[in-house]
Short mmCIF file of C-alpha atoms in Angstrom, two decimals:
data_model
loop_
_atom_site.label_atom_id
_atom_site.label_comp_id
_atom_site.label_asym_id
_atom_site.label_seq_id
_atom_site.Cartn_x
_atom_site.Cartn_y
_atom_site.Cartn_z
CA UNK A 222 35.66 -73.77 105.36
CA UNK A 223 33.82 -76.54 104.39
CA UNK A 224 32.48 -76.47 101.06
CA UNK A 225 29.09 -77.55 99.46
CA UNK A 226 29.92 -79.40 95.68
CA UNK A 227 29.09 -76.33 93.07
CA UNK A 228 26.06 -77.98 91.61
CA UNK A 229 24.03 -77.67 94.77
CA UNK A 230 25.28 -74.58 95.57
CA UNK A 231 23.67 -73.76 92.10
CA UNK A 232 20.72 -75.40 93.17
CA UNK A 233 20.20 -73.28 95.82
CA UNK A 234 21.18 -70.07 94.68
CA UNK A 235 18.14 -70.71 91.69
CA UNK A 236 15.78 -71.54 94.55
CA UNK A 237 16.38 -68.63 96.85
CA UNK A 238 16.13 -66.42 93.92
CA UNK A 239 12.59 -68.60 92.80
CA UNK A 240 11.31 -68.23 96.45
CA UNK A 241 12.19 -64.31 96.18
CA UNK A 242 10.30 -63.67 93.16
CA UNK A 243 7.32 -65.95 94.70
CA UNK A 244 7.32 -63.67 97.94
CA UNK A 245 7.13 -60.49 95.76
CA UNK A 246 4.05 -62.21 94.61
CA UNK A 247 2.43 -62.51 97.88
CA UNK A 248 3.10 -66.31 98.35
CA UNK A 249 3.86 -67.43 101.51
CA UNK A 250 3.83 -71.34 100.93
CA UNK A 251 5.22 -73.68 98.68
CA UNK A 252 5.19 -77.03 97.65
CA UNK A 253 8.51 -79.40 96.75
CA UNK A 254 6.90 -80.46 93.55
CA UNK A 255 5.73 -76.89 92.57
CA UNK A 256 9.77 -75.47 93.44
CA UNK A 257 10.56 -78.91 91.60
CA UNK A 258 8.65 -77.98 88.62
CA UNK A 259 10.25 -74.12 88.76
CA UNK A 260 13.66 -75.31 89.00
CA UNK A 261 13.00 -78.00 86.08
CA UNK A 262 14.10 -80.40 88.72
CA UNK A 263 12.52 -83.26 90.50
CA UNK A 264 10.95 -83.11 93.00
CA UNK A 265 12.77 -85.71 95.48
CA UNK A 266 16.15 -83.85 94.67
CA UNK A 267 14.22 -80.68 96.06
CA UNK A 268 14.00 -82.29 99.13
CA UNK A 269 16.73 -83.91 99.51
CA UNK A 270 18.20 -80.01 98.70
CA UNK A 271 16.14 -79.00 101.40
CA UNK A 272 16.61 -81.42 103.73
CA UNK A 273 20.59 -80.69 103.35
CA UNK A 274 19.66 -76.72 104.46
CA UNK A 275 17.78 -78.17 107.55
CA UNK A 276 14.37 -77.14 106.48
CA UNK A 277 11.02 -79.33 107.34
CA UNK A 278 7.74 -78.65 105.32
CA UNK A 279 4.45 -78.02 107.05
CA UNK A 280 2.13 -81.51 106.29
CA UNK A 281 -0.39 -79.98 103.75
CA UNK A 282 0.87 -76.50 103.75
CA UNK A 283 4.68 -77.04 102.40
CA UNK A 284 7.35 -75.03 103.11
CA UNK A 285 7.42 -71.22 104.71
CA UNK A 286 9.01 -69.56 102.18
CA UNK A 287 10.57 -66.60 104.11
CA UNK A 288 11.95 -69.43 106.46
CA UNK A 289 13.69 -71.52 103.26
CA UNK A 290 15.38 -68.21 101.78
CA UNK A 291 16.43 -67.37 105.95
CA UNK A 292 17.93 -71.51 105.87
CA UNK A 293 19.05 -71.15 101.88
CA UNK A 294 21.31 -68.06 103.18
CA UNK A 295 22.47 -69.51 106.21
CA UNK A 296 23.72 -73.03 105.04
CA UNK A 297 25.68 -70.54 101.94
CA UNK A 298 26.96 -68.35 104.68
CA UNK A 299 25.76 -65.24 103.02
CA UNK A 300 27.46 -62.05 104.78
CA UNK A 301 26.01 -58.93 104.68
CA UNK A 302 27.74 -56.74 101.64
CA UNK A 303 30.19 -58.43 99.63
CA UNK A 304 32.46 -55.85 97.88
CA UNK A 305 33.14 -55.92 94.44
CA UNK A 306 35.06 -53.73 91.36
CA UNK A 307 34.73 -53.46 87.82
CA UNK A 308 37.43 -53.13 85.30
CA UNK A 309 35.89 -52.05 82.15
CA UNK A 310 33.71 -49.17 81.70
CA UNK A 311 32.60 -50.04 77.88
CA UNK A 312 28.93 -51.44 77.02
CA UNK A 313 28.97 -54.33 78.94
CA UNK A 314 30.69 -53.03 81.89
CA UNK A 315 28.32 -50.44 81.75
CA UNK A 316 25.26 -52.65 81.52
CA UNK A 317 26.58 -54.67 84.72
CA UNK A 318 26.61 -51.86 86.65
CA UNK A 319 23.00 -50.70 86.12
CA UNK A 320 22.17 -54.86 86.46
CA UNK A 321 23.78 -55.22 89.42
CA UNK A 322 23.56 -51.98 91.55
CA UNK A 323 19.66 -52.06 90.76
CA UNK A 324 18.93 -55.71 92.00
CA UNK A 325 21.45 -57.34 94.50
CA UNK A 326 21.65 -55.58 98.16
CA UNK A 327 24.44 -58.07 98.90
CA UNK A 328 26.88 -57.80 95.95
CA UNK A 329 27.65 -54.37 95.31
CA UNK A 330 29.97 -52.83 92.77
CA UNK A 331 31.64 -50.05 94.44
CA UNK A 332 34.40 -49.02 92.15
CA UNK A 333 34.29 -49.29 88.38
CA UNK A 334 37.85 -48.86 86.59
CA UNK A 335 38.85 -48.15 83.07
CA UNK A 336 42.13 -46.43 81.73
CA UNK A 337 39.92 -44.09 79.30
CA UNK A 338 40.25 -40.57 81.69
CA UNK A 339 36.77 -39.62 79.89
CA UNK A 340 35.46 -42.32 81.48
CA UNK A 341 36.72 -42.11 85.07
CA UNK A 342 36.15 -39.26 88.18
CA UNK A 343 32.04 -39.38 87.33
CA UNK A 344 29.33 -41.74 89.26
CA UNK A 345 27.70 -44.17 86.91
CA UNK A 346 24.60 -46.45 88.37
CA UNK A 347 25.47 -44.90 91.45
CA UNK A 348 29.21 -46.38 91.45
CA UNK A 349 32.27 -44.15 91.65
CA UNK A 350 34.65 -44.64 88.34
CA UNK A 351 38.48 -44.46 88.54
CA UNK A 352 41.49 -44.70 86.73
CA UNK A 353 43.09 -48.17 86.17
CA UNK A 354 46.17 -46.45 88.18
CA UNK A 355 44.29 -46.28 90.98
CA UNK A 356 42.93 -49.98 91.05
CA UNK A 357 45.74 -51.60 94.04
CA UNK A 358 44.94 -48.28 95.88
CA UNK A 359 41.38 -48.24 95.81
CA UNK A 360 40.67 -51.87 96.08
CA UNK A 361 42.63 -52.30 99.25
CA UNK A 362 41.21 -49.11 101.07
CA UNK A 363 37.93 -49.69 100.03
CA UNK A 364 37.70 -53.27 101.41
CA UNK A 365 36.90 -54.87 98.08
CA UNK A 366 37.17 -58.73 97.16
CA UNK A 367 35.48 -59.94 94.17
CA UNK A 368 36.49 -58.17 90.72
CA UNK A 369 34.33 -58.19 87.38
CA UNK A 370 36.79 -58.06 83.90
CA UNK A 371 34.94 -56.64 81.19
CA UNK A 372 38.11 -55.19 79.13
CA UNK A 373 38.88 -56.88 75.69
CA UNK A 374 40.93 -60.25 75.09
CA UNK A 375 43.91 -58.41 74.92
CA UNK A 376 44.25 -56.60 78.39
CA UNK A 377 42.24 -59.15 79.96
CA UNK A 378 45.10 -61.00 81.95
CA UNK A 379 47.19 -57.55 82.82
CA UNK A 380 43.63 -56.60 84.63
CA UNK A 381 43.61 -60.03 86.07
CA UNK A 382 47.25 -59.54 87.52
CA UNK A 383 46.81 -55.92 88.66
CA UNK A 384 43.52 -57.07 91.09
CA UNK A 385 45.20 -60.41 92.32
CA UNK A 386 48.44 -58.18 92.95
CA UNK A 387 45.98 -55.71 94.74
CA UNK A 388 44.52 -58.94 97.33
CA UNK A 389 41.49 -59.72 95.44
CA UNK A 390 39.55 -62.95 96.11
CA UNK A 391 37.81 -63.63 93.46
CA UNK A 392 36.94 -63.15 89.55
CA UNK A 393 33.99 -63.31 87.58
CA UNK A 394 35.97 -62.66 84.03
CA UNK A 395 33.45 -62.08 81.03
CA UNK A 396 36.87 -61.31 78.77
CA UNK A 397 36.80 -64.09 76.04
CA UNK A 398 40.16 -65.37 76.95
CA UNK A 399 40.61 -67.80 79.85
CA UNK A 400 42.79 -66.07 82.60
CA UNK A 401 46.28 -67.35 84.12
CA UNK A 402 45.76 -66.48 87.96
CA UNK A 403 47.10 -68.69 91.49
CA UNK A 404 44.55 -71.52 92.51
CA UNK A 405 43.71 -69.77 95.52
CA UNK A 406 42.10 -67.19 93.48
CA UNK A 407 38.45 -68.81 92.53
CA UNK A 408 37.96 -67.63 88.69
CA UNK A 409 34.28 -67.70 86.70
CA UNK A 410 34.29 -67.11 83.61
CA UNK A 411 30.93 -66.07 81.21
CA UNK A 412 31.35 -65.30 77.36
CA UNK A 413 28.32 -64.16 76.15
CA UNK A 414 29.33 -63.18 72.53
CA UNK A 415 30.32 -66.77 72.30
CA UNK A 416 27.27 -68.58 73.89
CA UNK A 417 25.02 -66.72 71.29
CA UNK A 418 27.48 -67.49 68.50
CA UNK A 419 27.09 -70.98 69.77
CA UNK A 420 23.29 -71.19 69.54
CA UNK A 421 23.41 -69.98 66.33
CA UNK A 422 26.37 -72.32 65.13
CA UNK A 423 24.37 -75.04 66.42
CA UNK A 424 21.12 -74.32 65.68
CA UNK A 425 22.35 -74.84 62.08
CA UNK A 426 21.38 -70.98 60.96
CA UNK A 427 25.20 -70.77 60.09
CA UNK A 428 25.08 -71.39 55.99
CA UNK A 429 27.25 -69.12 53.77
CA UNK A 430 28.67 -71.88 51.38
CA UNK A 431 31.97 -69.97 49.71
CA UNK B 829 25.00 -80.46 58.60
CA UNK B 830 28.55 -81.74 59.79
CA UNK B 831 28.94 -79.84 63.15
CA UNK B 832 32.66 -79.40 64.90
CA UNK B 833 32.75 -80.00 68.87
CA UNK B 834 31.66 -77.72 70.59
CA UNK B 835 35.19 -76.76 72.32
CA UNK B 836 36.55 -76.24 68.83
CA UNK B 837 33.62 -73.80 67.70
CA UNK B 838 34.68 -72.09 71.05
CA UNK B 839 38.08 -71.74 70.67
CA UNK B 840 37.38 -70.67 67.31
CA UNK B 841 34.77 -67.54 68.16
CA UNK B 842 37.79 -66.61 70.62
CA UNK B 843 40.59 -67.03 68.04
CA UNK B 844 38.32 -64.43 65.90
CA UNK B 845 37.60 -62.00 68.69
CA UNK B 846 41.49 -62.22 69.19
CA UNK B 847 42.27 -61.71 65.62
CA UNK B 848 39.76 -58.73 65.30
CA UNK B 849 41.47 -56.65 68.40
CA UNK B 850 44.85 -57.17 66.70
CA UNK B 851 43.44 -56.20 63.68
CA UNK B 852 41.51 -52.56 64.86
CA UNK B 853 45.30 -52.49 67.02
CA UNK B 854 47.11 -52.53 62.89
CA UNK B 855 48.38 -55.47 63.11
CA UNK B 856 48.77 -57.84 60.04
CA UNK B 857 50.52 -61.08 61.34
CA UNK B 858 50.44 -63.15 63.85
CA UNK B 859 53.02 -66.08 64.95
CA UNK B 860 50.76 -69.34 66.59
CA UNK B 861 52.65 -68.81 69.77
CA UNK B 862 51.42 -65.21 70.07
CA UNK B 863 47.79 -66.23 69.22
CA UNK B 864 48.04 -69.42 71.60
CA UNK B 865 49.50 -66.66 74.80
CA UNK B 866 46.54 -64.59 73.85
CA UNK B 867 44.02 -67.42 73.93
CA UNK B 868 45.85 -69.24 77.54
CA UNK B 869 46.48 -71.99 75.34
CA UNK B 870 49.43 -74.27 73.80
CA UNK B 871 50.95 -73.75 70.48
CA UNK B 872 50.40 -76.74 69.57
CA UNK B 873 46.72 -76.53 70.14
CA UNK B 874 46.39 -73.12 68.34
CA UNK B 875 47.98 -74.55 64.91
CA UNK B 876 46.35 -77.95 65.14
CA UNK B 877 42.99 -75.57 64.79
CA UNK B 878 44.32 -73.25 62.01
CA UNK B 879 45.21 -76.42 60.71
CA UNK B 880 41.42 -77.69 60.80
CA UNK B 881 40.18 -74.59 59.05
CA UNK B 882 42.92 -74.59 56.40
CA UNK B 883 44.97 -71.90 56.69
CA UNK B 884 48.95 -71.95 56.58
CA UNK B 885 51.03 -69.98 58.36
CA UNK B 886 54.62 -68.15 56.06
CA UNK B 887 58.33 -68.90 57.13
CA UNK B 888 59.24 -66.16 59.99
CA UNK B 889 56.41 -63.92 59.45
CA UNK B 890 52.95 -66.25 60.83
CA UNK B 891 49.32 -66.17 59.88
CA UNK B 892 48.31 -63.44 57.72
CA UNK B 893 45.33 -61.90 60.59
CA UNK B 894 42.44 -61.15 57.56
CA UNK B 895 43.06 -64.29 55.75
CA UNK B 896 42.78 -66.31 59.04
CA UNK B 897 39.48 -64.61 60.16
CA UNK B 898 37.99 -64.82 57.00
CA UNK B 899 39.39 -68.61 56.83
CA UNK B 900 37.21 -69.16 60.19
CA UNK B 901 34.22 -67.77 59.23
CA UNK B 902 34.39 -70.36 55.93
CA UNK B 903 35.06 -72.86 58.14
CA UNK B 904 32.09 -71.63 60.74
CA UNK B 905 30.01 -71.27 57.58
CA UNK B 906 29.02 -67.94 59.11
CA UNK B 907 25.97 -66.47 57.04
CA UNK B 908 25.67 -62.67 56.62
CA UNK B 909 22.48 -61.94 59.68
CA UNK B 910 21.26 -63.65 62.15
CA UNK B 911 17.65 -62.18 63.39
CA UNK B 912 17.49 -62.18 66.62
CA UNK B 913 14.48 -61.61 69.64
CA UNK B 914 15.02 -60.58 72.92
CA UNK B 915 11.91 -60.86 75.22
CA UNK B 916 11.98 -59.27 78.40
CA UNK B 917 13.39 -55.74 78.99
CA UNK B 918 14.21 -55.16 82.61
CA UNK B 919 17.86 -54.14 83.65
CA UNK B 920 19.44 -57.04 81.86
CA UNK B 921 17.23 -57.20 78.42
CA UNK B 922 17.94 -53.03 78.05
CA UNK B 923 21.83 -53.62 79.21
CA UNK B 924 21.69 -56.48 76.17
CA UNK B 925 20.42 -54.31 73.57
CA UNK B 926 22.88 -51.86 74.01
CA UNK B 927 25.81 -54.18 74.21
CA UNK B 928 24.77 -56.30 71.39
CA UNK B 929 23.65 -54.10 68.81
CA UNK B 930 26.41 -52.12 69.26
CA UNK B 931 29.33 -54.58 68.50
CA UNK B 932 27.88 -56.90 66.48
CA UNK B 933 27.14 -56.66 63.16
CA UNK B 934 26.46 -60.66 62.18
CA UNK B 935 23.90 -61.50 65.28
CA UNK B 936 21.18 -58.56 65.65
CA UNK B 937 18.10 -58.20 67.86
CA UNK B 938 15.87 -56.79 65.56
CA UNK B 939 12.82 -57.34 68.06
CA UNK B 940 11.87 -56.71 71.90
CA UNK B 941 9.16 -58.24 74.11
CA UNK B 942 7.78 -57.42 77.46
CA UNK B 943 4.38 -57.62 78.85
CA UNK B 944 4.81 -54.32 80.69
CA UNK B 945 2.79 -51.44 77.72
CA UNK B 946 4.90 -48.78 79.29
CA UNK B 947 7.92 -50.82 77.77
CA UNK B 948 6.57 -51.15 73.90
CA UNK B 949 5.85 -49.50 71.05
CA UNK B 950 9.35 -47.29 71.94
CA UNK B 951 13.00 -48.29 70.16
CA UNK B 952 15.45 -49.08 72.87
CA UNK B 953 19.16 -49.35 71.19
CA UNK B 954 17.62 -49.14 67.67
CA UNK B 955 15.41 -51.50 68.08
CA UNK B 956 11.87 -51.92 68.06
CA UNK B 957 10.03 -53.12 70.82
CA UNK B 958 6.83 -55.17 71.24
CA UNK B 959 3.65 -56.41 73.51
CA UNK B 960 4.91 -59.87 74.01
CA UNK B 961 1.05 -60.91 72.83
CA UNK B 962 2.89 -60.04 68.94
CA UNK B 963 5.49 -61.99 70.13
CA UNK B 964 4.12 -65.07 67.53
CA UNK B 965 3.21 -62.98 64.86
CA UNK B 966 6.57 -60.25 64.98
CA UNK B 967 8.72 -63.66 65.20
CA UNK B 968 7.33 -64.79 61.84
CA UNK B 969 6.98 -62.32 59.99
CA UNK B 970 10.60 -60.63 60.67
CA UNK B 971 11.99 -63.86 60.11
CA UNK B 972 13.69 -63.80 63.75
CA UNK B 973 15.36 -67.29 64.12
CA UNK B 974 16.84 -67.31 67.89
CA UNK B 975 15.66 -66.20 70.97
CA UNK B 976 17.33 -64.28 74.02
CA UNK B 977 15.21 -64.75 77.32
CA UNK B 978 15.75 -62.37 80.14
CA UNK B 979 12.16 -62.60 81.93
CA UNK B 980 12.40 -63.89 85.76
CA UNK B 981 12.21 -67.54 86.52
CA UNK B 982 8.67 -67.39 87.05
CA UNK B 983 8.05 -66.30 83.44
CA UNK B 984 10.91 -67.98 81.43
CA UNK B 985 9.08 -71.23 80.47
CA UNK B 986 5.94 -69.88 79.36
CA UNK B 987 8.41 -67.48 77.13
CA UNK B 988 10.35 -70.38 76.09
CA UNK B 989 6.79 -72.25 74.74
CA UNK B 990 6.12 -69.24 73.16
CA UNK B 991 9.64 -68.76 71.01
CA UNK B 992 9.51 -72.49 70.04
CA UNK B 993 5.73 -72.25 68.81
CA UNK B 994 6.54 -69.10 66.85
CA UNK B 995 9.36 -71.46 65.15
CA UNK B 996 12.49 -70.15 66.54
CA UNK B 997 15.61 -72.68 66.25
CA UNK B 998 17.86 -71.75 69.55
CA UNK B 999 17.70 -70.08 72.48
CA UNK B 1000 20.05 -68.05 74.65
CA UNK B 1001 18.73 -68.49 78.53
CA UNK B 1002 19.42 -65.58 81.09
CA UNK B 1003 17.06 -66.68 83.51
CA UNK B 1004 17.72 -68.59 86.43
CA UNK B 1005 16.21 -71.82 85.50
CA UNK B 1006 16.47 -74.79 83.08
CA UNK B 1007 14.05 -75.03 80.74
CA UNK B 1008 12.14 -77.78 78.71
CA UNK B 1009 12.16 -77.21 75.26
CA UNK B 1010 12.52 -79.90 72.01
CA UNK B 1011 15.89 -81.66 71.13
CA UNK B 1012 15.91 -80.07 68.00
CA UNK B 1013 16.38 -76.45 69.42
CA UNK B 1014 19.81 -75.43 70.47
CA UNK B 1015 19.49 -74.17 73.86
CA UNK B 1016 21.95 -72.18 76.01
CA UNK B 1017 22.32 -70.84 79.67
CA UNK B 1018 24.23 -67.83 81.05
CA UNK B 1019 23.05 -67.41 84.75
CA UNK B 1020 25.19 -63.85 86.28
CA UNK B 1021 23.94 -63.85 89.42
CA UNK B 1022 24.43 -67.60 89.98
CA UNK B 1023 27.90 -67.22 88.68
CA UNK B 1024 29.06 -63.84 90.69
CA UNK B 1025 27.47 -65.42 93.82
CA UNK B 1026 29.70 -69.00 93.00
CA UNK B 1027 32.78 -66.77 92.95
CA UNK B 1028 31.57 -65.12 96.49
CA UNK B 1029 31.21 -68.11 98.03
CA UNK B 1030 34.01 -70.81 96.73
CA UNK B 1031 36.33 -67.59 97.28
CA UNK B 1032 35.36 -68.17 101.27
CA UNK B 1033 33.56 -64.43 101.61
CA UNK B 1034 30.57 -66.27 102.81
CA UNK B 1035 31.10 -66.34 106.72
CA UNK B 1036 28.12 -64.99 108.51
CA UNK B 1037 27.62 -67.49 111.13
CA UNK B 1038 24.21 -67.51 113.07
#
């Protein structure tokens, strides 16, 4: 498959989800320089983004926006469900799953995981929770290929071995340790305890003098 | 104020977080091998940064774990609270609250906005929550000094104007665009969607073809 470069696939992905919240707001039309001014962009790298997904404005109109979000999600390939677990019931697992299950029809979390038995056989957000046992078993019978880590630093690479070991695809890892896995395995990784640590740090509000 | 690179103030938050899941675990030492496995990350890196904040390891027993985290926050110049606001409280601003004021007991969102009335004058996760029209005046007088927004893209700028004008010093971005704010304010992004969707698609599950 031939791949886009990741910043304009970041592009994008902000301007479909732009044009979405537009639609919801009865738009039907948009200007470059108004998505330009959304995105914090400017406005000829909007169209040259645009021009790359093969979609023509309207002179003094702009562009359809139902048509841009169809274009956006062909030229990304978007298929219909992608399947994806959770290992990690705690607070932040649980906070993904009521993020994602209530606003994504594409990306679903179908399985949630944690090796707390108080935690597991119950529906939470309207996704099934198992034991970490289970994980190879139920990953591979239930289809799924993208797996969210949200255990601590110190089980964070076992989980990472268990769901490439169970033919997982891809990780989104919000663990705050980077994660040894095969380069075939694409591997995100988002530490919010540390980006708030950093604004703080570096917003110079850090000043206990010992 | 001198400030340390930003990858060393990184490494450093996830040395701590390391150190404090040993710690709750009972452990009292750790060798700089063990620490660097932990943290995907050379030995010699790990004690060149212990190093930096001053703190020896002793013959054949390693870093005493308390001393070391309390030698980091010196060295972070940590200060006792950081105030923070969090404005917006759909899916992701309630899933925030709980995670955060749960764990944390240096950074703590003391103060909620939304625009929605059905949404303030409640506590959510202990804390208080606000008509983002107090926004100015709550952000003052509570002394709030950083600012988590998790409003949609077509909100997060107008937010953004109002955090800086209420004198806020950094921001923590969960909205899908960049924003424009001064130099002087540390300014951070985390986008989830953005990133779970990069893992669907550089993983090759993208393959609807039209």
């Amino acid at each position: 498959m031939n791949k886009i470069p990741p910043r304009t696939m970041e592009r994008l992905s902000m301007y479909r989800r732009i044009l979405s919240e537009l639609e919801q707001k009865g738009l039907h039309f948009i200007y470059s320089h108004q998505l330009a001014e959304l995105a914090s962009n400017t406005s000829a790298q909007v169209r040259r983004d645009l021009m790359e997904v093969n979609c023509a404005g309207i002179p003094r109109r702009g562009y359809r926006i139902p048509e841009l979000k169809e274009k956006i999600n062909e030229f990304l390939k978007d298929s219909e469900e992608i399947r994806v677990a959770l290992v990690g019931i705690g607070n932040l697992g649980r906070a993904l799953l009521s993020y994602f299950n209530m606003r994504s029809k594409r990306l679903k979390i179908v399985a949630a995981f944690d090796s707390d038995p108080e935690k597991t056989g119950r529906v939470i957000s309207g996704c099934r929770t198992y034991h970490v046992n289970d994980l190879e078993d139920v990953v591979r019978r239930q289809k799924i290929s993208i797996g969210i880590i949200t255990v601590g630093a110190g089980s964070a690479q076992k989980v990472a071995d268990m769901l490439v070991e169970a033919g997982i695809c891809g990780v989104l890892n919000f663990a705050p340790v980077p994660l040894k896995m095969p380069k075939t395995i694409h591997n995100e990784r988002i530490d919010i305890t540390t980006s708030i640590e950093k604004v703080a740090y570096f917003s110079g509000l850090n000043k206990r003098v010992q």
